[in-house]
Amino acid sequence: MSDQFLYLQLKFIPKIGHTFTDEREVVVEIPKDLVQRKSESINEGLREVIALDLAKSAALGTFPTESERAPERYDEAPPIGIPTDIKS
């Protein structure tokens, strides 16, 4: 692990009625400078939101089929590892 990255653990729980039923847990590494660049023009308080959005997008992209990548098919557990200060 590096202090240049944020590490977020996300858990996706399929909603009832879908053909896939397995929960999925994904750990995503996001460069802090990417979050910094994306948030330069907006309120500093939104950096955690940007980091989480990037992590969710990357995590869903790892699922094997297109239908499994649809975020509306999941209930999400609260993320683990969102930092309180991502500047350092």
Short mmCIF file of the C-alpha atoms (twelve columns), coordinates in Angstrom:
data_MODEL
# 
_entry.id   MODEL 
# 
loop_
_atom_site.group_PDB 
_atom_site.id 
_atom_site.type_symbol 
_atom_site.label_atom_id 
_atom_site.label_alt_id 
_atom_site.label_comp_id 
_atom_site.label_asym_id 
_atom_site.label_seq_id 
_atom_site.Cartn_x 
_atom_site.Cartn_y 
_atom_site.Cartn_z 
_atom_site.pdbx_PDB_model_num 
ATOM 1  C CA . MET A 1  0.000   0.000   0.000   1 
ATOM 2  C CA . SER A 2  1.142   3.488   -0.760  1 
ATOM 3  C CA . ASP A 3  0.336   6.879   0.700   1 
ATOM 4  C CA . GLN A 4  -0.098  8.129   -2.893  1 
ATOM 5  C CA . PHE A 5  -3.320  6.136   -3.244  1 
ATOM 6  C CA . LEU A 6  -6.721  5.830   -1.634  1 
ATOM 7  C CA . TYR A 7  -7.964  2.330   -0.955  1 
ATOM 8  C CA . LEU A 8  -11.697 1.717   -0.849  1 
ATOM 9  C CA . GLN A 9  -13.437 -1.581  -0.204  1 
ATOM 10 C CA . LEU A 10 -16.882 -1.774  -1.804  1 
ATOM 11 C CA . LYS A 11 -19.515 -4.458  -1.345  1 
ATOM 12 C CA . PHE A 12 -22.232 -4.981  -3.962  1 
ATOM 13 C CA . ILE A 13 -25.316 -6.968  -2.956  1 
ATOM 14 C CA . PRO A 14 -27.563 -8.053  -5.863  1 
ATOM 15 C CA . LYS A 15 -31.166 -6.950  -5.555  1 
ATOM 16 C CA . ILE A 16 -33.800 -9.666  -5.421  1 
ATOM 17 C CA . GLY A 17 -34.992 -10.909 -8.799  1 
ATOM 18 C CA . HIS A 18 -31.731 -10.898 -10.744 1 
ATOM 19 C CA . THR A 19 -30.122 -13.952 -12.296 1 
ATOM 20 C CA . PHE A 20 -26.922 -13.512 -10.306 1 
ATOM 21 C CA . THR A 21 -27.050 -13.752 -6.534  1 
ATOM 22 C CA . ASP A 22 -23.461 -13.626 -5.301  1 
ATOM 23 C CA . GLU A 23 -22.320 -10.634 -3.288  1 
ATOM 24 C CA . ARG A 24 -19.174 -9.037  -4.630  1 
ATOM 25 C CA . GLU A 25 -16.473 -7.273  -2.694  1 
ATOM 26 C CA . VAL A 26 -13.906 -5.213  -4.560  1 
ATOM 27 C CA . VAL A 27 -10.940 -3.239  -3.260  1 
ATOM 28 C CA . VAL A 28 -10.080 -0.301  -5.502  1 
ATOM 29 C CA . GLU A 29 -6.852  1.705   -5.538  1 
ATOM 30 C CA . ILE A 30 -7.332  5.311   -6.677  1 
ATOM 31 C CA . PRO A 31 -4.459  7.758   -7.187  1 
ATOM 32 C CA . LYS A 32 -4.856  10.745  -4.875  1 
ATOM 33 C CA . ASP A 33 -3.641  13.093  -7.610  1 
ATOM 34 C CA . LEU A 34 -6.502  11.925  -9.875  1 
ATOM 35 C CA . VAL A 35 -9.029  12.864  -7.193  1 
ATOM 36 C CA . GLN A 36 -7.184  16.163  -6.684  1 
ATOM 37 C CA . ARG A 37 -7.344  17.007  -10.415 1 
ATOM 38 C CA . LYS A 38 -11.027 16.080  -10.704 1 
ATOM 39 C CA . SER A 39 -11.919 18.252  -7.721  1 
ATOM 40 C CA . GLU A 40 -9.824  21.369  -8.413  1 
ATOM 41 C CA . SER A 41 -12.760 23.345  -9.767  1 
ATOM 42 C CA . ILE A 42 -15.328 22.332  -7.156  1 
ATOM 43 C CA . ASN A 43 -15.922 22.540  -3.445  1 
ATOM 44 C CA . GLU A 44 -13.224 20.816  -1.385  1 
ATOM 45 C CA . GLY A 45 -15.887 18.872  0.544   1 
ATOM 46 C CA . LEU A 46 -16.808 16.906  -2.572  1 
ATOM 47 C CA . ARG A 47 -13.456 15.102  -2.871  1 
ATOM 48 C CA . GLU A 48 -14.684 12.048  -0.983  1 
ATOM 49 C CA . VAL A 49 -17.718 11.896  -3.278  1 
ATOM 50 C CA . ILE A 50 -15.440 11.997  -6.326  1 
ATOM 51 C CA . ALA A 51 -13.180 9.287   -4.874  1 
ATOM 52 C CA . LEU A 52 -16.177 7.064   -4.166  1 
ATOM 53 C CA . ASP A 53 -17.630 7.650   -7.639  1 
ATOM 54 C CA . LEU A 54 -14.317 6.716   -9.278  1 
ATOM 55 C CA . ALA A 55 -14.034 3.621   -7.081  1 
ATOM 56 C CA . LYS A 56 -17.590 2.439   -7.851  1 
ATOM 57 C CA . SER A 57 -17.063 2.886   -11.568 1 
ATOM 58 C CA . ALA A 58 -13.784 0.954   -11.486 1 
ATOM 59 C CA . ALA A 59 -15.260 -1.801  -9.305  1 
ATOM 60 C CA . LEU A 60 -18.309 -2.332  -11.517 1 
ATOM 61 C CA . GLY A 61 -16.021 -2.509  -14.545 1 
ATOM 62 C CA . THR A 62 -14.413 -5.641  -13.137 1 
ATOM 63 C CA . PHE A 63 -17.632 -7.676  -13.230 1 
ATOM 64 C CA . PRO A 64 -17.697 -10.278 -16.033 1 
ATOM 65 C CA . THR A 65 -20.886 -9.401  -17.934 1 
ATOM 66 C CA . GLU A 66 -22.487 -6.154  -19.005 1 
ATOM 67 C CA . SER A 67 -25.694 -6.883  -17.100 1 
ATOM 68 C CA . GLU A 68 -23.676 -7.378  -13.904 1 
ATOM 69 C CA . ARG A 69 -22.051 -3.950  -14.355 1 
ATOM 70 C CA . ALA A 70 -25.355 -2.056  -14.026 1 
ATOM 71 C CA . PRO A 71 -25.258 -0.145  -10.709 1 
ATOM 72 C CA . GLU A 72 -29.048 -0.191  -10.340 1 
ATOM 73 C CA . ARG A 73 -28.935 -3.974  -9.904  1 
ATOM 74 C CA . TYR A 74 -27.212 -3.662  -6.529  1 
ATOM 75 C CA . ASP A 75 -27.761 -2.477  -3.025  1 
ATOM 76 C CA . GLU A 76 -24.436 -1.283  -1.695  1 
ATOM 77 C CA . ALA A 77 -23.039 -1.723  1.750   1 
ATOM 78 C CA . PRO A 78 -21.343 1.389   3.147   1 
ATOM 79 C CA . PRO A 79 -17.823 1.736   1.725   1 
ATOM 80 C CA . ILE A 80 -14.842 1.002   3.923   1 
ATOM 81 C CA . GLY A 81 -11.744 3.129   3.861   1 
ATOM 82 C CA . ILE A 82 -12.911 6.554   2.791   1 
ATOM 83 C CA . PRO A 83 -10.250 8.906   4.136   1 
ATOM 84 C CA . THR A 84 -11.052 12.080  6.009   1 
ATOM 85 C CA . ASP A 85 -8.139  13.953  4.435   1 
ATOM 86 C CA . ILE A 86 -6.927  13.042  0.968   1 
ATOM 87 C CA . LYS A 87 -4.455  15.892  0.531   1 
ATOM 88 C CA . SER A 88 -1.555  14.153  2.234   1 
# 
